[in-house]
mmCIF file of C-alpha atoms and ligand atoms in Angstrom:
data_model
loop_
_atom_site.group_PDB
_atom_site.id
_atom_site.type_symbol
_atom_site.label_atom_id
_atom_site.label_comp_id
_atom_site.label_asym_id
_atom_site.label_seq_id
_atom_site.Cartn_x
_atom_site.Cartn_y
_atom_site.Cartn_z
ATOM 1 C CA MET A 24 69.793 109.886 136.827
ATOM 2 C CA ILE A 25 66.820 111.421 135.076
ATOM 3 C CA GLU A 26 66.827 115.121 134.360
ATOM 4 C CA PHE A 27 64.146 117.543 133.206
ATOM 5 C CA ARG A 28 65.585 120.503 131.334
ATOM 6 C CA THR A 29 63.061 123.345 131.178
ATOM 7 C CA VAL A 30 60.292 120.901 130.442
ATOM 8 C CA SER A 31 56.841 122.150 129.475
ATOM 9 C CA LEU A 32 53.860 119.972 128.691
ATOM 10 C CA LYS A 33 50.691 121.260 127.091
ATOM 11 C CA TYR A 34 47.414 119.453 126.627
ATOM 12 C CA GLY A 35 45.656 121.559 124.002
ATOM 13 C CA LYS A 36 45.677 125.015 125.540
ATOM 14 C CA SER A 37 46.191 123.754 129.082
ATOM 15 C CA LEU A 38 49.763 124.100 130.366
ATOM 16 C CA ALA A 39 50.234 121.097 132.676
ATOM 17 C CA LEU A 40 53.937 121.761 133.325
ATOM 18 C CA ASN A 41 55.710 125.071 132.817
ATOM 19 C CA GLN A 42 59.494 125.090 132.368
ATOM 20 C CA VAL A 43 60.260 122.553 135.035
ATOM 21 C CA SER A 44 63.914 121.694 135.636
ATOM 22 C CA LEU A 45 64.782 118.974 138.108
ATOM 23 C CA GLN A 46 67.017 115.992 138.683
ATOM 24 C CA ILE A 47 66.117 112.577 139.972
ATOM 25 C CA PRO A 48 69.318 110.803 140.987
ATOM 26 C CA ALA A 49 69.492 107.008 140.828
ATOM 27 C CA LYS A 50 68.344 105.375 144.078
ATOM 28 C CA SER A 51 66.593 108.512 145.320
ATOM 29 C CA TYR A 52 63.152 108.515 146.918
ATOM 30 C CA VAL A 53 61.182 111.446 145.598
ATOM 31 C CA VAL A 54 57.870 112.624 146.962
ATOM 32 C CA VAL A 55 55.943 114.980 144.641
ATOM 33 C CA GLU A 56 53.197 116.925 146.336
ATOM 34 C CA GLY A 57 50.810 119.644 145.246
ATOM 35 C CA PRO A 58 47.082 120.263 144.874
ATOM 36 C CA SER A 59 44.907 118.699 142.178
ATOM 37 C CA GLY A 60 45.818 120.012 138.761
ATOM 38 C CA ALA A 61 49.345 120.975 139.867
ATOM 39 C CA GLY A 62 50.924 118.683 137.274
ATOM 40 C CA LYS A 63 51.940 115.661 139.385
ATOM 41 C CA SER A 64 50.458 113.035 137.071
ATOM 42 C CA SER A 65 51.903 114.828 134.067
ATOM 43 C CA LEU A 66 55.348 114.716 135.642
ATOM 44 C CA LEU A 67 55.012 110.979 136.261
ATOM 45 C CA ARG A 68 53.786 110.320 132.732
ATOM 46 C CA LEU A 69 56.803 112.154 131.333
ATOM 47 C CA LEU A 70 59.116 110.142 133.606
ATOM 48 C CA ALA A 71 57.516 106.932 132.358
ATOM 49 C CA SER A 72 57.907 108.243 128.776
ATOM 50 C CA PHE A 73 54.189 107.776 128.205
ATOM 51 C CA GLU A 74 54.293 111.378 126.998
ATOM 52 C CA ALA A 75 56.934 113.574 125.389
ATOM 53 C CA PRO A 76 57.425 117.183 126.490
ATOM 54 C CA THR A 77 56.022 119.977 124.350
ATOM 55 C CA ARG A 78 59.217 121.916 125.030
ATOM 56 C CA GLY A 79 62.471 121.085 126.806
ATOM 57 C CA GLU A 80 64.126 117.713 127.245
ATOM 58 C CA VAL A 81 63.887 114.710 129.520
ATOM 59 C CA THR A 82 67.266 112.989 129.742
ATOM 60 C CA VAL A 83 68.164 109.570 131.111
ATOM 61 C CA THR A 84 71.806 109.221 132.194
ATOM 62 C CA GLY A 85 72.590 112.267 130.093
ATOM 63 C CA LYS A 86 70.892 111.064 126.940
ATOM 64 C CA ALA A 87 67.870 112.959 125.598
ATOM 65 C CA MET A 88 64.822 110.730 125.482
ATOM 66 C CA SER A 89 63.721 112.371 122.200
ATOM 67 C CA LYS A 90 66.993 111.321 120.546
ATOM 68 C CA MET A 91 66.887 107.725 121.722
ATOM 69 C CA SER A 92 66.122 104.995 119.241
ATOM 70 C CA ARG A 93 62.775 103.270 119.526
ATOM 71 C CA ALA A 94 64.590 100.200 120.893
ATOM 72 C CA ALA A 95 66.452 102.242 123.517
ATOM 73 C CA ARG A 96 63.214 103.867 124.638
ATOM 74 C CA ALA A 97 61.518 100.472 124.878
ATOM 75 C CA HIS A 98 64.470 99.239 126.913
ATOM 76 C CA PHE A 99 64.112 102.210 129.257
ATOM 77 C CA ARG A 100 60.370 101.575 129.610
ATOM 78 C CA ARG A 101 61.034 98.021 130.690
ATOM 79 C CA SER A 102 63.100 99.364 133.585
ATOM 80 C CA VAL A 103 60.145 101.402 134.848
ATOM 81 C CA GLY A 104 57.262 100.195 137.011
ATOM 82 C CA TYR A 105 54.144 102.374 137.015
ATOM 83 C CA ILE A 106 51.301 102.336 139.501
ATOM 84 C CA GLY A 107 48.422 104.463 138.256
ATOM 85 C CA ASN A 108 45.832 106.131 140.439
ATOM 86 C CA ASP A 109 43.201 103.567 139.616
ATOM 87 C CA VAL A 110 44.252 100.042 140.484
ATOM 88 C CA ALA A 111 43.018 98.566 137.177
ATOM 89 C CA LEU A 112 43.387 94.873 137.899
ATOM 90 C CA LEU A 113 41.631 92.524 135.502
ATOM 91 C CA ALA A 114 38.563 91.143 137.275
ATOM 92 C CA ASN A 115 38.435 87.913 135.275
ATOM 93 C CA ARG A 116 42.042 86.916 136.066
ATOM 94 C CA THR A 117 43.435 85.617 139.333
ATOM 95 C CA CYS A 118 45.894 87.760 141.261
ATOM 96 C CA PHE A 119 48.702 85.516 140.035
ATOM 97 C CA GLU A 120 47.613 86.044 136.427
ATOM 98 C CA ASN A 121 47.320 89.793 136.923
ATOM 99 C CA VAL A 122 50.858 90.022 138.268
ATOM 100 C CA ALA A 123 52.149 87.693 135.536
ATOM 101 C CA LEU A 124 50.775 89.880 132.739
ATOM 102 C CA PRO A 125 53.817 92.145 132.179
ATOM 103 C CA MET A 126 56.088 89.107 132.061
ATOM 104 C CA GLN A 127 53.828 87.360 129.567
ATOM 105 C CA ILE A 128 53.800 90.468 127.417
ATOM 106 C CA ALA A 129 57.612 90.493 127.598
ATOM 107 C CA GLY A 130 57.577 86.865 126.410
ATOM 108 C CA GLN A 131 59.262 85.328 129.433
ATOM 109 C CA ASP A 132 59.094 81.592 130.009
ATOM 110 C CA SER A 133 56.622 80.048 132.395
ATOM 111 C CA LYS A 134 59.178 78.787 134.926
ATOM 112 C CA GLU A 135 60.619 82.274 135.304
ATOM 113 C CA ILE A 136 57.093 83.706 135.506
ATOM 114 C CA GLN A 137 56.153 81.260 138.256
ATOM 115 C CA ALA A 138 59.241 82.146 140.293
ATOM 116 C CA ARG A 139 59.081 85.892 139.893
ATOM 117 C CA VAL A 140 55.334 86.285 140.369
ATOM 118 C CA THR A 141 55.533 84.237 143.552
ATOM 119 C CA ALA A 142 58.447 86.393 144.729
ATOM 120 C CA ALA A 143 56.565 89.623 143.923
ATOM 121 C CA LEU A 144 53.407 88.463 145.719
ATOM 122 C CA THR A 145 55.481 87.425 148.733
ATOM 123 C CA ARG A 146 57.243 90.795 148.669
ATOM 124 C CA VAL A 147 53.918 92.623 149.087
ATOM 125 C CA GLY A 148 52.720 90.136 151.718
ATOM 126 C CA LEU A 149 50.056 88.493 149.552
ATOM 127 C CA ALA A 150 51.456 85.101 148.525
ATOM 128 C CA LYS A 151 48.240 83.613 149.838
ATOM 129 C CA ALA A 152 46.166 85.571 147.310
ATOM 130 C CA ALA A 153 47.746 83.987 144.204
ATOM 131 C CA LYS A 154 44.716 81.913 143.260
ATOM 132 C CA VAL A 155 41.913 84.299 144.166
ATOM 133 C CA TYR A 156 40.261 86.942 142.008
ATOM 134 C CA PRO A 157 40.897 90.590 142.881
ATOM 135 C CA ASP A 158 37.309 91.340 143.914
ATOM 136 C CA VAL A 159 37.575 89.268 147.103
ATOM 137 C CA LEU A 160 40.428 91.468 148.347
ATOM 138 C CA SER A 161 40.222 94.790 150.193
ATOM 139 C CA GLY A 162 41.171 98.024 148.420
ATOM 140 C CA GLY A 163 44.564 98.042 150.125
ATOM 141 C CA GLU A 164 45.244 94.445 149.150
ATOM 142 C CA GLN A 165 44.249 95.165 145.551
ATOM 143 C CA GLN A 166 46.674 98.059 145.525
ATOM 144 C CA ARG A 167 49.418 95.739 146.785
ATOM 145 C CA ILE A 168 48.632 93.333 143.919
ATOM 146 C CA ALA A 169 48.990 96.287 141.531
ATOM 147 C CA ILE A 170 52.340 97.036 143.181
ATOM 148 C CA ALA A 171 53.413 93.394 142.755
ATOM 149 C CA ARG A 172 52.526 93.713 139.064
ATOM 150 C CA ALA A 173 54.617 96.893 138.821
ATOM 151 C CA ILE A 174 57.700 95.291 140.422
ATOM 152 C CA VAL A 175 57.553 91.854 138.794
ATOM 153 C CA ASN A 176 59.959 92.906 136.041
ATOM 154 C CA ARG A 177 62.340 94.239 138.731
ATOM 155 C CA PRO A 178 62.207 97.897 137.691
ATOM 156 C CA GLN A 179 64.989 100.302 138.589
ATOM 157 C CA LEU A 180 62.467 103.118 138.730
ATOM 158 C CA LEU A 181 59.056 102.812 140.360
ATOM 159 C CA LEU A 182 56.465 105.543 139.741
ATOM 160 C CA ALA A 183 53.305 105.743 141.806
ATOM 161 C CA ASP A 184 50.482 108.198 141.206
ATOM 162 C CA GLU A 185 48.441 108.805 144.380
ATOM 163 C CA PRO A 186 48.833 105.171 145.446
ATOM 164 C CA THR A 187 47.121 105.642 148.808
ATOM 165 C CA ALA A 188 44.320 108.012 147.802
ATOM 166 C CA GLN A 189 41.517 105.476 148.246
ATOM 167 C CA LEU A 190 42.906 103.718 151.324
ATOM 168 C CA ASP A 191 42.460 103.876 155.073
ATOM 169 C CA ASP A 192 45.431 104.751 157.286
ATOM 170 C CA VAL A 193 46.508 101.193 158.048
ATOM 171 C CA ALA A 194 46.448 100.117 154.389
ATOM 172 C CA ALA A 195 48.130 103.361 153.291
ATOM 173 C CA ASP A 196 50.937 102.922 155.827
ATOM 174 C CA LYS A 197 51.611 99.434 154.507
ATOM 175 C CA ILE A 198 52.048 100.830 151.004
ATOM 176 C CA ALA A 199 54.360 103.579 152.254
ATOM 177 C CA GLN A 200 56.410 101.002 154.150
ATOM 178 C CA LEU A 201 56.751 98.896 150.985
ATOM 179 C CA PHE A 202 58.084 101.876 149.033
ATOM 180 C CA ARG A 203 60.608 102.551 151.737
ATOM 181 C CA GLU A 204 61.781 98.949 151.594
ATOM 182 C CA PHE A 205 62.037 99.003 147.791
ATOM 183 C CA ASN A 206 64.108 102.172 148.017
ATOM 184 C CA GLN A 207 66.374 100.566 150.613
ATOM 185 C CA ALA A 208 66.837 97.819 147.998
ATOM 186 C CA ASN A 209 68.101 100.570 145.629
ATOM 187 C CA VAL A 210 64.968 101.106 143.544
ATOM 188 C CA THR A 211 64.438 104.762 142.618
ATOM 189 C CA ILE A 212 60.959 105.776 143.771
ATOM 190 C CA VAL A 213 58.842 108.718 142.653
ATOM 191 C CA VAL A 214 55.483 109.017 144.366
ATOM 192 C CA ALA A 215 52.892 111.697 143.683
ATOM 193 C CA THR A 216 50.678 112.304 146.683
ATOM 194 C CA HIS A 217 48.396 114.635 148.575
ATOM 195 C CA ASP A 218 49.743 113.051 151.724
ATOM 196 C CA PRO A 219 53.533 113.557 151.771
ATOM 197 C CA GLU A 220 53.900 113.040 155.538
ATOM 198 C CA ARG A 221 53.012 109.395 155.131
ATOM 199 C CA PHE A 222 56.009 108.613 152.920
ATOM 200 C CA ARG A 223 58.819 108.532 155.426
ATOM 201 C CA GLY A 224 62.379 108.051 154.299
ATOM 202 C CA TRP A 225 62.203 110.276 151.217
ATOM 203 C CA SER A 226 65.408 111.850 149.948
ATOM 204 C CA HIS A 227 63.769 114.581 147.843
ATOM 205 C CA ARG A 228 60.499 116.350 148.345
ATOM 206 C CA MET A 229 59.141 118.476 145.516
ATOM 207 C CA ARG A 230 56.134 120.709 145.516
ATOM 208 C CA LEU A 231 54.337 121.543 142.293
ATOM 209 C CA SER A 232 51.919 124.397 141.971
ATOM 210 C CA SER A 233 50.091 125.318 138.738
ATOM 211 C CA GLY A 234 52.605 123.346 136.695
ATOM 212 C CA GLU A 235 55.665 124.924 138.285
ATOM 213 C CA LEU A 236 58.218 123.521 140.678
ATOM 214 C CA GLU A 237 57.506 125.646 143.725
ATOM 215 C CA SER A 238 59.947 124.091 146.189
ATOM 216 C CA LEU A 239 62.479 121.317 146.492
ATOM 217 C CA ASP A 240 63.761 119.868 149.753
ATOM 218 C CA THR A 241 66.674 117.445 149.718
ATOM 219 C CA ARG A 242 67.321 117.088 153.418
ATOM 220 C CA GLY A 243 65.871 113.584 153.535
ATOM 221 C CA GLY A 244 62.906 112.422 155.577
ATOM 222 C CA ALA A 245 62.769 110.632 158.891
HETATM 223 P P1 ADP B 328 47.710 116.520 139.186
HETATM 224 O O1 ADP B 328 48.198 115.128 138.957
HETATM 225 O O2 ADP B 328 48.622 117.312 140.072
HETATM 226 O O3 ADP B 328 46.283 116.587 139.658
HETATM 227 P P2 ADP B 328 47.702 116.717 136.288
HETATM 228 O O4 ADP B 328 49.090 116.455 135.809
HETATM 229 O O5 ADP B 328 46.718 115.615 136.200
HETATM 230 O O6 ADP B 328 47.766 117.284 137.783
HETATM 231 O O7 ADP B 328 47.094 117.945 135.500
HETATM 232 C C1 ADP B 328 47.789 119.171 135.284
HETATM 233 C C2 ADP B 328 46.958 120.064 134.367
HETATM 234 O O8 ADP B 328 46.886 119.489 133.071
HETATM 235 C C3 ADP B 328 45.520 120.259 134.818
HETATM 236 O O9 ADP B 328 45.139 121.572 134.518
HETATM 237 C C4 ADP B 328 44.754 119.271 133.992
HETATM 238 O O10 ADP B 328 43.433 119.702 133.783
HETATM 239 C C5 ADP B 328 45.544 119.255 132.701
HETATM 240 N N1 ADP B 328 45.476 117.935 132.054
HETATM 241 C C6 ADP B 328 46.030 116.795 132.513
HETATM 242 N N2 ADP B 328 45.804 115.768 131.676
HETATM 243 C C7 ADP B 328 45.080 116.276 130.644
HETATM 244 C C8 ADP B 328 44.543 115.733 129.432
HETATM 245 N N3 ADP B 328 44.697 114.449 129.114
HETATM 246 N N4 ADP B 328 43.864 116.573 128.633
HETATM 247 C C9 ADP B 328 43.707 117.872 128.934
HETATM 248 N N5 ADP B 328 44.196 118.457 130.048
HETATM 249 C C10 ADP B 328 44.873 117.673 130.896
#
């Protein structure tokens, strides 16, 4: 469980989040909606611990992130997969190499890398793309490679910032279906989107407006 306790985040004079309190239970599927500038990306960056709040606390299983040791925070980060709103694959590496990158950074051995990268590519339906470079793939396929890269370390929490913004309906639906499957496999999902209807199966739906939590629905989605 991750909890925000009256969290505010300022960038200079701009208040990106204003006293937001919320809970993200383990294994939930959270859709965060709201117009541009509402604070969705900021919320995701705080969840990923890329940023620290200006005021308030983010807690993970009851422990304040700000009071965690550097090692504990690094450990938490390794349990998080993040999909940014630009795909950001490396053009001069094959898809396999792109997906392998987080495992190489974590110093894992090549046998394990081979097995897990192949599993991640298969999971997103792109095992056949292992040896090709990203630029021969469609936008939707590139996004699925980015998703494979985000899940290769088997995160417990997967954060996605507008993952379907650049995609056509068919490609976007495939991404939404993948998130639903990951959640059914007990991964906690938080997805920021302009298009909440697409993400069926959510357990929590939050709406941000001007940095404030405007509404929260926990009925669960169809
Ligand atoms: P959303 O993802 O909903 O579009 P953001 O979290 O990106 O919203 O932005 C929330 C507010 O914070 C906006 O007013 C935005 O201009 C501001 N903001 C976000 N990131 C930065 C930054 N790095 N520097 C300055 N202002 C920022």
